């Protein structure tokens, strides 16, 4: 039985969430909090297995409540947001950076055509997040991103080229991407293509949030778009993303892979076909195995491949599967991944590739 604490200031939404979660025999709602202050107190008393957290609340908002909870009583937190306000969406990603595991749109009301699908997504997410082991977050005054340091990475191909970088991520991915992208120089000489598994409706907020600390121009990928050096392209909701000859992005409605669209596997296969050994690709924190076999394909073709290490991963599913398949040449935390990419880019420039 999964014990859930609902944190939400709207009585109507609290009732909806309690109905949805309480209808599942494997979940028990053990309490409800009207604001962040009540939430922090309720966690210490009820010891829930999972918390659903609103962002915009009186007295203490969801971001500050998440910080306090992760510093005092670490608990899996799912942000449930009903707003499309830019500030609130960006604040949602700040809450993920503070330790929340996932984010969802508020489920549609009873009678709405999307009610069943959105209710099912909430229940499934709560169940999945209850299995994640979270750790205490220590207070900090500001985010510090280590600067890339030149280093010999032990790569076997002295002629390594970086014509493109591809990255896949899922649960816990946004903070890892934040660290990597913030550590790259503005003159980075290759395009970056990213698939981040995320709830529908949040990708624009993700781009806004990452743009605050990234020196590189960021784009929601568009069909037919030509990828440019030093630009970042993130896959949109409900489309598979691949790269075609000539360096153009193709977005398709091809079927989901591993139940996912966009899928990392789909992107990585196209990277292997078009760029082969001239690519760099990696998998970050996330559930499942999306992209792992295709990362092995890239490694076998001579591409430089990496996986996030277990200690820095929120969930070590995707990178862990890649490591099990011997698909990753390098196993690193995000701040060292940024240094590797910069090192590779500098190496490429010195060789005039």
PDB file of C-alpha atoms in Angstrom, residues 77 100 159 252:
ATOM      1  CA  UNK A  77       7.569  14.297  -4.873  1.00  0.00           C
ATOM      2  CA  UNK A 100      11.084  16.588  -7.096  1.00  0.00           C
ATOM      3  CA  UNK A 159      41.010  11.355 -34.880  1.00  0.00           C
ATOM      4  CA  UNK A 252       7.293  11.860 -37.682  1.00  0.00           C
TER       5      UNK A 252
END
